[in-house]
Amino acid sequence: MIFTIQNALVPVESGYAVVDVRIEDHSIAAIAPNLEPAGTLINGNNKLLLPGFINAHTHSSELWQRGIIPPYPLELWLAELYDFTPLNPEQIYLSALATAVETLLSGGTCIVDHLVLIPGQEEETIAAAVRGYREIGIRAFVGPLIQDASLTASIPSGGKSRDHQPYIRTTEDTLALMERVIDRFHCPEEGIHIMLAPTGMQLCSDALFEGCIALSDRYQLCCHTHLLETRAQQLLAQEKYGYSAVQHLKHLGFLTPRTSLAHCVWLDDADVAILAETRSTVVHNPLSNLRLGSGIAPILKYRQAGVNVTFGCDGASSNDGQDLLEVIKVGTLLHNVTDIDYRHWITPRQAIEMASLGGATGLNLADQIGSLTVGKRADLVLYDLTNLSLLPRTDPVGLLVTGRPTGVVAQVWVNGQTLVSEGTVQTIDVNQLRQELFDRSTWQSNRQSKMVPQVEAHYRAVMQLPND
Amino acid sequence: MIFTIQNALVPVESGYAVVDVRIEDHSIAAIAPNLEPAGTLINGNNKLLLPGFINAHTHSSELWQRGIIPPYPLELWLAELYDFTPLNPEQIYLSALATAVETLLSGGTCIVDHLVLIPGQEEETIAAAVRGYREIGIRAFVGPLIQDASLTASIPSGGKSRDHQPYIRTTEDTLALMERVIDRFHCPEEGIHIMLAPTGMQLCSDALFEGCIALSDRYQLCCHTHLLETRAQQLLAQEKYGYSAVQHLKHLGFLTPRTSLAHCVWLDDADVAILAETRSTVVHNPLSNLRLGSGIAPILKYRQAGVNVTFGCDGASSNDGQDLLEVIKVGTLLHNVTDIDYRHWITPRQAIEMASLGGATGLNLADQIGSLTVGKRADLVLYDLTNLSLLPRTDPVGLLVTGRPTGVVAQVWVNGQTLVSEGTVQTIDVNQLRQELFDRSTWQSNRQSKMVPQVEAHYRAVMQLPND
């Protein structure tokens, strides 16, 4: 496989350059002006070429519930989410595909799917998502969402004694499941990676974290978890450990350069220092943090402390889309209100580096993807700068990050394979996908969650909100 | 002109209903299931029909600089904006068209253009924008941006004595200009309204405000201004008046039910009470407020106090798009982090009412537009619910507001005229517009503002930021 992208605009230190890029054997073989044409020629005229972004945290099957969960904080939102979670592997396959399509069409070439498992069909769930990602061809890190406590345990007790249902599966069985899953699905050379992804300290025992660390060490896999997304989780960590959840994860050995941590909203300065010291990666999910009222993660502090930060869409019911460009925009601009000194604000150039190299670093793939570098894998995106939403011509990266680009992704390659051409996904039939999603759903507005009323009064009491 | 939209989904108290809507003589003549087909038939199957939204604050000519102004607070951002502001009425015409296109394709049917005037070509500027809006057919409120002090006067003195250049035009000449403009361009029955729009207390004398109020009274016109967008403006108001800018505007008589106020970020509780009492409208520009680090406007407080709130994109260099759906989403979700009680959060249904009826109210047109009501003008938008970004089917309004709808606007009517059909603008040639914008611009990344270095050291000193 050889092809040459000709005359594309690329960002360079001093501004922009017009270059040709030759791809050979899945990798970038050369970048220079006026290369000898080789293989298929791709017209890069009036197009911007960037490394693919990484959607570094999502839950693909939440797509089935986007737009419908009321304005709730995480703890109640989760209760409603669980009540209506899809229970059919075919749905998992379809939502993985749709999540991948939206990621690709917003500049992403890699996805981290913290995948909710159907009870009793755990491996079928993973098989369905992996089938989707293989078919469409996106690079995928699948982290089966595992825990060993029931959902109600994630809400602080507030000093009250509370009983929780035992979880449906023992810690040992879960770790055994993960080992089978690694054996069956982990296949990095084909673009499918399995991660160890305990859902978070709020629902996982030390034994589960330790088992994950052991598997991560044995198979050299990435780790991923939710960390201090909400104020309630910060309270819970105090109840559980008597000190910070970050300190606890560090003591357990969970924080390493191949660990990525979704959210990180409620960390103090000592916690930030730990993230820097352990070279862990923060995955910032700005839209989800706003949607659920979780707070504004202190991203400028992280960057000043040298912590690697990247972006995630989070699942489509807490966002409620999978548009990486929207997430990058909001995740960049949001922090300008947290620091009066604009010299600390994130620039558009920094934002795209966070979304590409920052993501790759957190997945331990910085030597293979995340920048336009000869020798790296060809995970590339070509943006059409003649689209109305990117006109008039000014600074292309500024337009892409701070504007509202619409339908601007012209071409996408992952590992050198063409996934999108002329703005259309090539590897699957998107119209058929739309039809399937349409047929398997109905318009609704008045569904009633059973679990929300069961937990709401306790939640409001613990969070010191008035109960009427 | 008669047509019937058949089988469209519309939001009703209990959820959604499928109805037909008949339009006659520019207005909604009937809404009911299974109406007798009359005139042209429009297929509303699997489509959501909503009243058009109002882009209640923008500056269309900023489109020429979107994507290029660095991350700066308003005061420095303005200095750079002014340095490179377009000086050619043809550019004004083109950016008005492009702003209108992006507004229409994101659900808007009415635009408030707080229009920056080319010095010495003030009437030509307005004529150019009005020509654009008439051609495309969008309902437009044009508020020529007037002031009587030079830009440097908008930065607090911090106790230092400072000289400012006199403004290019006297207060009297500006008011005489406005009277000519009203006479020449104000034509509500054709969808073009002139507003009195002093830029803000930071650059306008009491005499200018009073002259605007007199013209507003004489011609029954709406008033519009920027209000307390930044911390610096709050400081400046203290320097200028010794008390709040809101109190001052109230004393002057500027705050009325037909006054809309852009931003309103730095108001205290007494100010909020004044807005409620005077029935003024707040125009929330969330993306601009984030982009410029202005702060988070206390929108939930406004709503609790009974203040009417609607949304604006603000100019395209502080946003940097004109996508109303993006603005509505961010302007809805952003406030969830300002109040821990989710029962105060804005619901998707409330958001669309703010964007439609809320906008109409602020423009003194609530009896004519802003809702699906028999007798109101046919300013309507039909959304394609089979678009991938709105699937799977859940709650259509939830999907539209909290999702990332892309290319979902199927059909738009303003005053009963078809402006968009099958997702394509019908009244102008968008490809030609794109070509014009392309030809009149260049990619750039290293332009140097002259004025920013002139004001930066003083700005940093006044804002107590370290000067190195």
Short mmCIF file of C-alpha atoms in Angstrom, two decimals, chain A:
data_model
loop_
_atom_site.label_atom_id
_atom_site.label_comp_id
_atom_site.label_asym_id
_atom_site.label_seq_id
_atom_site.Cartn_x
_atom_site.Cartn_y
_atom_site.Cartn_z
CA MET A 1 0.00 0.00 0.00
CA ILE A 2 1.54 3.27 -1.15
CA PHE A 3 -0.07 6.65 -1.56
CA THR A 4 0.95 10.29 -1.61
CA ILE A 5 -1.02 13.20 -0.22
CA GLN A 6 -0.01 16.19 -2.31
CA ASN A 7 0.09 19.88 -1.40
CA ALA A 8 -1.54 19.64 2.00
CA LEU A 9 -1.25 22.44 4.52
CA VAL A 10 0.43 21.32 7.77
CA PRO A 11 1.18 23.34 10.90
CA VAL A 12 4.87 23.99 11.43
CA GLU A 13 6.72 26.04 14.04
CA SER A 14 6.64 29.22 11.99
CA GLY A 15 3.07 28.93 10.73
CA TYR A 16 2.04 26.56 7.96
CA ALA A 17 3.83 24.72 5.19
CA VAL A 18 2.55 23.06 2.04
CA VAL A 19 3.93 19.54 1.83
CA ASP A 20 3.50 16.13 0.28
CA VAL A 21 3.21 13.10 2.55
CA ARG A 22 4.03 9.61 1.34
CA ILE A 23 2.49 6.61 3.09
CA GLU A 24 4.04 3.17 2.72
CA ASP A 25 3.27 0.00 4.62
CA HIS A 26 0.78 1.69 6.97
CA SER A 27 3.30 4.33 8.02
CA ILE A 28 4.44 7.83 7.15
CA ALA A 29 7.43 7.32 4.89
CA ALA A 30 8.22 10.91 3.93
CA ILE A 31 7.06 14.48 4.51
CA ALA A 32 8.49 17.19 2.25
CA PRO A 33 7.45 19.63 -0.45
CA ASN A 34 7.27 18.21 -3.97
CA LEU A 35 7.92 14.54 -3.24
CA GLU A 36 8.24 12.20 -6.19
CA PRO A 37 4.61 11.07 -6.72
CA ALA A 38 4.23 7.46 -5.55
CA GLY A 39 1.17 5.19 -5.54
CA THR A 40 -2.32 6.65 -5.42
CA LEU A 41 -2.28 10.45 -5.43
CA ILE A 42 -4.50 12.31 -2.99
CA ASN A 43 -5.27 15.96 -3.67
CA GLY A 44 -4.43 17.92 -0.53
CA ASN A 45 -5.01 21.34 -2.11
CA ASN A 46 -6.74 23.73 0.28
CA LYS A 47 -6.82 21.00 2.89
CA LEU A 48 -5.27 20.81 6.34
CA LEU A 49 -3.53 17.58 7.33
CA LEU A 50 -3.37 16.66 11.01
CA PRO A 51 -2.64 13.54 13.04
CA GLY A 52 -5.86 11.83 14.10
CA PHE A 53 -7.31 12.81 17.44
CA ILE A 54 -8.06 10.32 20.18
CA ASN A 55 -11.48 10.02 21.78
CA ALA A 56 -9.80 9.01 25.02
CA HIS A 57 -12.89 8.19 27.06
CA THR A 58 -16.32 7.06 26.00
CA HIS A 59 -18.93 4.39 26.66
CA SER A 60 -20.26 3.46 23.27
CA SER A 61 -23.51 1.80 24.30
CA GLU A 62 -24.74 5.00 25.97
CA LEU A 63 -25.64 6.09 22.45
CA TRP A 64 -28.96 4.33 22.94
CA GLN A 65 -29.94 6.77 25.65
CA ARG A 66 -28.59 10.03 24.37
CA GLY A 67 -30.93 12.99 24.60
CA ILE A 68 -33.27 11.40 27.08
CA ILE A 69 -31.76 11.39 30.58
CA PRO A 70 -32.98 14.47 32.50
CA PRO A 71 -30.60 17.07 33.95
CA TYR A 72 -29.23 15.00 36.85
CA PRO A 73 -25.90 14.78 38.63
CA LEU A 74 -23.86 11.64 37.91
CA GLU A 75 -25.21 9.57 40.78
CA LEU A 76 -28.88 9.92 39.73
CA TRP A 77 -28.04 9.96 36.03
CA LEU A 78 -26.31 6.58 36.49
CA ALA A 79 -29.36 5.16 38.22
CA GLU A 80 -31.52 6.07 35.22
CA LEU A 81 -28.86 4.91 32.76
CA TYR A 82 -28.67 1.48 34.40
CA ASP A 83 -32.44 1.12 34.37
CA PHE A 84 -32.56 1.29 30.59
CA THR A 85 -29.19 -0.08 29.55
CA PRO A 86 -29.15 -2.13 26.32
CA LEU A 87 -29.19 -5.86 26.85
CA ASN A 88 -28.60 -7.13 23.37
CA PRO A 89 -25.14 -7.59 21.82
CA GLU A 90 -26.45 -6.50 18.42
CA GLN A 91 -27.23 -3.11 19.95
CA ILE A 92 -23.67 -2.98 21.30
CA TYR A 93 -22.36 -3.61 17.80
CA LEU A 94 -24.51 -0.85 16.32
CA SER A 95 -23.66 1.75 18.95
CA ALA A 96 -19.96 0.95 18.62
CA LEU A 97 -20.27 1.60 14.89
CA ALA A 98 -22.16 4.85 15.35
CA THR A 99 -19.73 6.06 18.00
CA ALA A 100 -16.87 5.29 15.64
CA VAL A 101 -18.57 7.11 12.74
CA GLU A 102 -19.06 10.27 14.79
CA THR A 103 -15.50 10.07 16.07
CA LEU A 104 -14.07 9.66 12.57
CA LEU A 105 -16.18 12.49 11.13
CA SER A 106 -14.93 14.84 13.83
CA GLY A 107 -11.23 14.13 13.36
CA GLY A 108 -10.72 11.06 15.57
CA THR A 109 -8.84 7.94 14.53
CA CYS A 110 -8.74 6.13 17.85
CA ILE A 111 -11.32 5.47 20.50
CA VAL A 112 -11.17 4.36 24.12
CA ASP A 113 -14.39 2.51 24.82
CA HIS A 114 -14.98 1.99 28.54
CA LEU A 115 -17.53 -0.61 27.66
CA VAL A 116 -20.53 -1.40 29.86
CA LEU A 117 -20.99 -5.20 29.87
CA ILE A 118 -24.32 -6.97 29.56
CA PRO A 119 -24.64 -9.16 32.67
CA GLY A 120 -24.26 -12.80 31.70
CA GLN A 121 -23.16 -11.87 28.19
CA GLU A 122 -19.90 -10.18 29.03
CA GLU A 123 -17.78 -11.73 26.32
CA GLU A 124 -20.55 -11.36 23.76
CA THR A 125 -20.67 -7.65 24.59
CA ILE A 126 -16.97 -7.25 23.98
CA ALA A 127 -17.10 -9.39 20.85
CA ALA A 128 -19.87 -7.18 19.46
CA ALA A 129 -18.00 -3.94 20.04
CA VAL A 130 -14.75 -5.38 18.69
CA ARG A 131 -16.59 -6.63 15.61
CA GLY A 132 -17.85 -3.09 15.00
CA TYR A 133 -14.43 -1.49 15.42
CA ARG A 134 -12.76 -4.07 13.17
CA GLU A 135 -15.37 -3.57 10.47
CA ILE A 136 -15.10 0.18 10.41
CA GLY A 137 -11.33 0.06 10.91
CA ILE A 138 -10.89 2.60 13.71
CA ARG A 139 -8.09 2.01 16.22
CA ALA A 140 -9.80 0.92 19.42
CA PHE A 141 -8.92 0.44 23.05
CA VAL A 142 -11.69 -1.55 24.68
CA GLY A 143 -11.74 -1.40 28.47
CA PRO A 144 -14.50 -3.62 29.80
CA LEU A 145 -16.11 -1.68 32.63
CA ILE A 146 -15.64 -3.83 35.72
CA GLN A 147 -16.51 -3.34 39.36
CA ASP A 148 -17.27 -5.47 42.40
CA ALA A 149 -19.83 -3.40 44.26
CA SER A 150 -23.41 -2.49 43.41
CA LEU A 151 -24.34 0.95 42.19
CA THR A 152 -25.84 2.24 45.43
CA ALA A 153 -22.43 1.87 47.08
CA SER A 154 -21.14 4.76 44.99
CA ILE A 155 -23.14 7.29 46.98
CA PRO A 156 -21.55 8.39 50.27
CA SER A 157 -23.29 7.02 53.35
CA GLY A 158 -23.27 10.37 55.13
CA GLY A 159 -22.74 8.40 58.35
CA LYS A 160 -25.90 6.31 57.90
CA SER A 161 -25.57 2.55 57.84
CA ARG A 162 -26.74 1.27 54.47
CA ASP A 163 -27.04 -2.15 52.92
CA HIS A 164 -26.08 -2.73 49.32
CA GLN A 165 -26.96 -5.69 47.15
CA PRO A 166 -23.92 -7.88 46.59
CA TYR A 167 -22.51 -7.40 43.11
CA ILE A 168 -23.54 -9.92 40.46
CA ARG A 169 -20.03 -11.33 40.07
CA THR A 170 -17.14 -11.99 42.44
CA THR A 171 -13.84 -10.16 42.13
CA GLU A 172 -12.10 -13.42 41.21
CA ASP A 173 -14.58 -14.23 38.48
CA THR A 174 -14.20 -10.74 37.07
CA LEU A 175 -10.42 -11.05 36.94
CA ALA A 176 -10.71 -14.47 35.34
CA LEU A 177 -13.09 -12.98 32.80
CA MET A 178 -10.57 -10.24 32.04
CA GLU A 179 -7.85 -12.77 31.46
CA ARG A 180 -10.03 -14.64 28.96
CA VAL A 181 -10.92 -11.36 27.29
CA ILE A 182 -7.27 -10.38 26.93
CA ASP A 183 -6.44 -13.75 25.48
CA ARG A 184 -9.32 -13.65 23.04
CA PHE A 185 -9.43 -10.02 21.88
CA HIS A 186 -6.16 -8.17 22.56
CA CYS A 187 -4.53 -7.78 19.17
CA PRO A 188 -2.57 -4.51 18.93
CA GLU A 189 -1.10 -5.24 15.52
CA GLU A 190 -4.67 -5.29 14.20
CA GLY A 191 -5.62 -2.14 16.06
CA ILE A 192 -7.60 -3.72 18.90
CA HIS A 193 -6.25 -3.24 22.42
CA ILE A 194 -7.79 -4.47 25.65
CA MET A 195 -7.35 -2.26 28.72
CA LEU A 196 -7.83 -2.93 32.40
CA ALA A 197 -10.57 -0.53 33.32
CA PRO A 198 -12.08 -0.82 36.78
CA THR A 199 -14.92 1.68 36.80
CA GLY A 200 -13.54 3.66 39.75
CA MET A 201 -12.72 3.66 43.44
CA GLN A 202 -16.39 4.28 44.18
CA LEU A 203 -17.36 0.76 43.06
CA CYS A 204 -14.12 -1.25 43.12
CA SER A 205 -12.28 -3.00 45.93
CA ASP A 206 -8.54 -2.83 46.41
CA ALA A 207 -8.43 -6.48 45.39
CA LEU A 208 -9.97 -5.64 42.03
CA PHE A 209 -7.51 -2.80 41.43
CA GLU A 210 -4.62 -5.07 42.44
CA GLY A 211 -5.80 -7.82 40.14
CA CYS A 212 -5.99 -5.34 37.28
CA ILE A 213 -2.47 -4.08 38.00
CA ALA A 214 -1.17 -7.67 37.96
CA LEU A 215 -2.82 -8.34 34.58
CA SER A 216 -1.58 -5.01 33.23
CA ASP A 217 1.96 -5.95 34.27
CA ARG A 218 1.73 -9.48 32.93
CA TYR A 219 0.36 -8.48 29.51
CA GLN A 220 1.80 -4.96 29.27
CA LEU A 221 -1.64 -3.40 28.95
CA CYS A 222 -2.92 0.10 29.61
CA CYS A 223 -5.06 0.90 32.64
CA HIS A 224 -8.03 3.24 32.71
CA THR A 225 -10.51 4.34 35.34
CA HIS A 226 -12.86 7.13 36.36
CA LEU A 227 -11.31 9.32 39.03
CA LEU A 228 -12.98 11.87 41.30
CA GLU A 229 -15.58 12.93 38.79
CA THR A 230 -17.97 14.35 41.39
CA ARG A 231 -18.03 16.00 44.76
CA ALA A 232 -19.90 12.92 46.04
CA GLN A 233 -16.96 10.72 45.04
CA GLN A 234 -14.59 12.97 46.92
CA LEU A 235 -16.78 12.58 50.02
CA LEU A 236 -16.92 8.83 49.46
CA ALA A 237 -13.12 8.57 49.22
CA GLN A 238 -12.86 10.29 52.58
CA GLU A 239 -15.38 7.83 54.04
CA LYS A 240 -13.63 4.81 52.49
CA TYR A 241 -9.97 5.66 52.92
CA GLY A 242 -9.83 8.67 55.20
CA TYR A 243 -7.60 10.36 52.65
CA SER A 244 -7.52 11.17 48.96
CA ALA A 245 -8.46 8.63 46.29
CA VAL A 246 -5.40 9.67 44.29
CA GLN A 247 -3.08 8.84 47.15
CA HIS A 248 -4.84 5.52 47.51
CA LEU A 249 -4.48 4.62 43.83
CA LYS A 250 -0.84 5.58 44.01
CA HIS A 251 -0.26 3.32 47.02
CA LEU A 252 -1.96 0.47 45.17
CA GLY A 253 0.39 1.03 42.22
CA PHE A 254 -2.37 1.84 39.74
CA LEU A 255 -0.88 5.16 38.56
CA THR A 256 1.71 4.70 35.83
CA PRO A 257 2.60 6.31 32.49
CA ARG A 258 0.22 3.91 30.77
CA THR A 259 -2.70 4.77 33.05
CA SER A 260 -5.35 7.23 31.90
CA LEU A 261 -7.83 8.75 34.31
CA ALA A 262 -11.18 10.06 33.17
CA HIS A 263 -12.49 13.33 34.65
CA CYS A 264 -10.18 14.27 37.60
CA VAL A 265 -12.45 17.13 38.63
CA TRP A 266 -12.05 17.07 42.43
CA LEU A 267 -8.29 16.83 42.99
CA ASP A 268 -6.25 18.99 45.34
CA ASP A 269 -2.72 20.26 44.78
CA ALA A 270 -1.12 17.23 46.43
CA ASP A 271 -3.13 14.98 44.11
CA VAL A 272 -1.95 16.97 41.09
CA ALA A 273 1.65 16.45 42.16
CA ILE A 274 1.03 12.70 42.32
CA LEU A 275 -0.33 12.65 38.77
CA ALA A 276 2.75 14.53 37.56
CA GLU A 277 5.13 12.29 39.47
CA THR A 278 3.52 9.07 38.25
CA ARG A 279 3.19 10.46 34.69
CA SER A 280 -0.46 9.43 34.55
CA THR A 281 -2.74 10.97 31.91
CA VAL A 282 -5.85 13.01 32.65
CA VAL A 283 -8.72 12.56 30.19
CA HIS A 284 -10.78 15.73 30.22
CA ASN A 285 -14.47 15.28 29.36
CA PRO A 286 -15.69 18.86 29.47
CA LEU A 287 -19.18 18.39 28.06
CA SER A 288 -19.99 15.50 30.35
CA ASN A 289 -18.66 17.43 33.35
CA LEU A 290 -20.98 20.31 32.44
CA ARG A 291 -23.97 18.13 31.57
CA LEU A 292 -23.78 16.31 34.91
CA GLY A 293 -22.81 19.43 36.85
CA SER A 294 -19.67 17.62 38.03
CA GLY A 295 -17.57 20.78 37.96
CA ILE A 296 -14.74 22.25 35.94
CA ALA A 297 -11.64 20.07 36.06
CA PRO A 298 -8.54 22.17 36.91
CA ILE A 299 -6.94 21.56 33.54
CA LEU A 300 -4.72 24.66 33.55
CA LYS A 301 -3.24 23.52 36.87
CA TYR A 302 -2.57 20.09 35.43
CA ARG A 303 -0.78 21.56 32.47
CA GLN A 304 1.26 23.88 34.65
CA ALA A 305 2.27 20.91 36.81
CA GLY A 306 3.38 18.99 33.72
CA VAL A 307 0.55 16.46 33.78
CA ASN A 308 -0.35 15.03 30.38
CA VAL A 309 -3.95 15.95 29.46
CA THR A 310 -6.11 14.76 26.58
CA PHE A 311 -9.80 14.86 25.68
CA GLY A 312 -12.71 12.44 25.73
CA CYS A 313 -16.32 12.74 24.61
CA ASP A 314 -17.51 10.50 27.44
CA GLY A 315 -20.54 8.35 26.71
CA ALA A 316 -23.20 9.75 24.46
CA SER A 317 -25.82 10.03 27.21
CA SER A 318 -23.78 12.54 29.17
CA ASN A 319 -22.65 14.71 26.27
CA ASP A 320 -24.90 13.87 24.19
CA GLY A 321 -22.87 13.50 21.02
CA GLN A 322 -19.51 12.08 20.03
CA ASP A 323 -18.07 15.10 18.25
CA LEU A 324 -14.41 15.41 19.19
CA LEU A 325 -14.07 18.87 17.67
CA GLU A 326 -16.86 20.11 19.92
CA VAL A 327 -15.18 18.54 22.94
CA ILE A 328 -11.80 20.03 22.04
CA LYS A 329 -13.37 23.46 21.60
CA VAL A 330 -15.26 23.48 24.86
CA GLY A 331 -12.42 21.74 26.72
CA THR A 332 -10.10 24.47 25.52
CA LEU A 333 -12.25 27.57 26.07
CA LEU A 334 -13.88 26.50 29.33
CA HIS A 335 -10.75 27.07 31.39
CA ASN A 336 -10.37 30.69 30.38
CA VAL A 337 -12.85 31.53 33.14
CA THR A 338 -10.76 29.73 35.76
CA ASP A 339 -7.61 31.87 35.47
CA ILE A 340 -7.63 35.61 34.93
CA ASP A 341 -4.18 35.50 33.32
CA TYR A 342 -4.75 34.79 29.65
CA ARG A 343 -1.10 33.81 29.27
CA HIS A 344 -2.06 30.50 30.88
CA TRP A 345 -4.94 29.81 28.53
CA ILE A 346 -4.74 26.90 26.10
CA THR A 347 -3.96 27.92 22.52
CA PRO A 348 -5.52 26.15 19.53
CA ARG A 349 -2.15 24.62 18.67
CA GLN A 350 -1.78 23.26 22.18
CA ALA A 351 -5.33 21.90 22.02
CA ILE A 352 -4.70 19.81 18.93
CA GLU A 353 -1.48 18.47 20.40
CA MET A 354 -3.36 17.49 23.57
CA ALA A 355 -5.98 15.73 21.44
CA SER A 356 -3.42 13.82 19.34
CA LEU A 357 -0.04 13.32 21.01
CA GLY A 358 -1.55 13.75 24.47
CA GLY A 359 -3.97 10.92 23.77
CA ALA A 360 -1.29 8.73 22.26
CA THR A 361 0.94 9.26 25.30
CA GLY A 362 -1.79 8.14 27.68
CA LEU A 363 -2.22 4.97 25.64
CA ASN A 364 1.51 4.27 25.62
CA LEU A 365 1.58 4.74 21.86
CA ALA A 366 3.39 8.06 21.57
CA ASP A 367 6.13 6.39 19.57
CA GLN A 368 3.60 5.06 17.06
CA ILE A 369 0.83 7.66 16.58
CA GLY A 370 -0.15 11.20 17.58
CA SER A 371 1.98 13.39 15.31
CA LEU A 372 2.98 13.91 11.69
CA THR A 373 6.33 12.18 12.02
CA VAL A 374 8.13 9.97 9.57
CA GLY A 375 8.01 6.41 10.84
CA LYS A 376 4.74 6.77 12.72
CA ARG A 377 1.54 4.95 11.75
CA ALA A 378 -0.60 6.73 9.17
CA ASP A 379 -3.51 7.74 11.42
CA LEU A 380 -4.31 10.94 9.56
CA VAL A 381 -7.14 13.36 8.91
CA LEU A 382 -7.50 15.77 6.02
CA TYR A 383 -9.83 18.75 6.61
CA ASP A 384 -11.51 20.65 3.78
CA LEU A 385 -10.66 24.31 4.31
CA THR A 386 -13.09 25.45 1.62
CA ASN A 387 -16.07 24.49 3.76
CA LEU A 388 -18.17 27.57 4.66
CA SER A 389 -17.64 26.94 8.37
CA LEU A 390 -13.86 27.38 7.90
CA LEU A 391 -14.12 30.53 5.77
CA PRO A 392 -12.96 33.19 5.30
CA ARG A 393 -9.39 31.94 5.40
CA THR A 394 -7.55 32.93 8.57
CA ASP A 395 -5.59 30.53 10.81
CA PRO A 396 -6.69 26.98 9.92
CA VAL A 397 -5.99 25.46 13.34
CA GLY A 398 -7.68 28.41 15.04
CA LEU A 399 -10.74 27.96 12.85
CA LEU A 400 -10.83 24.23 13.52
CA VAL A 401 -10.51 24.51 17.30
CA THR A 402 -12.42 27.68 18.16
CA GLY A 403 -14.91 27.65 15.26
CA ARG A 404 -17.84 25.35 14.68
CA PRO A 405 -16.56 23.14 11.86
CA THR A 406 -19.39 21.28 10.18
CA GLY A 407 -18.81 18.47 7.72
CA VAL A 408 -15.15 19.44 7.27
CA VAL A 409 -13.52 16.02 7.53
CA ALA A 410 -12.70 15.07 3.97
CA GLN A 411 -10.46 12.04 4.38
CA VAL A 412 -9.42 9.77 7.23
CA TRP A 413 -6.83 7.03 7.31
CA VAL A 414 -6.12 4.64 10.15
CA ASN A 415 -2.98 2.57 9.88
CA GLY A 416 -2.87 3.72 6.27
CA GLN A 417 -6.32 2.34 5.45
CA THR A 418 -8.84 4.78 3.95
CA LEU A 419 -11.84 4.93 6.30
CA VAL A 420 -13.35 8.20 5.07
CA SER A 421 -13.17 9.64 1.60
CA GLU A 422 -14.86 12.84 0.40
CA GLY A 423 -16.55 13.09 3.76
CA THR A 424 -18.16 9.65 3.50
CA VAL A 425 -17.31 6.58 5.55
CA GLN A 426 -16.04 3.92 3.14
CA THR A 427 -15.83 0.82 5.29
CA ILE A 428 -19.43 0.46 6.44
CA ASP A 429 -22.83 1.47 5.08
CA VAL A 430 -23.84 4.44 7.21
CA ASN A 431 -27.33 4.61 5.70
CA GLN A 432 -27.99 1.05 6.75
CA LEU A 433 -26.66 1.87 10.21
CA ARG A 434 -29.05 4.81 10.45
CA GLN A 435 -31.93 2.61 9.43
CA GLU A 436 -31.03 0.04 12.09
CA LEU A 437 -30.79 2.69 14.80
CA PHE A 438 -34.09 4.16 13.67
CA ASP A 439 -35.90 0.82 13.56
CA ARG A 440 -34.70 -0.25 16.99
CA SER A 441 -35.85 2.89 18.80
CA THR A 442 -38.90 5.08 19.37
CA TRP A 443 -39.46 8.74 20.17
CA GLN A 444 -40.29 9.13 23.80
CA SER A 445 -40.21 11.74 26.46
CA ASN A 446 -41.88 10.36 29.53
CA ARG A 447 -40.09 7.19 30.53
CA GLN A 448 -39.92 6.59 34.28
CA SER A 449 -36.80 5.30 35.97
CA LYS A 450 -37.39 2.92 38.87
CA MET A 451 -34.04 3.40 40.51
CA VAL A 452 -33.88 7.19 40.61
CA PRO A 453 -36.68 7.55 43.19
CA GLN A 454 -34.98 4.82 45.27
CA VAL A 455 -31.73 6.75 45.61
CA GLU A 456 -32.77 10.37 45.26
CA ALA A 457 -33.81 11.15 48.84
CA HIS A 458 -30.58 9.69 50.22
CA TYR A 459 -28.51 11.50 47.60
CA ARG A 460 -30.12 14.83 48.40
CA ALA A 461 -29.63 14.32 52.12
CA VAL A 462 -25.95 13.45 51.75
CA MET A 463 -25.34 16.37 49.42
CA GLN A 464 -27.24 18.66 51.81
CA LEU A 465 -29.90 19.53 49.29
CA PRO A 466 -33.43 20.21 50.56
CA ASN A 467 -35.77 17.22 50.43
CA ASP A 468 -39.35 18.30 50.12
#
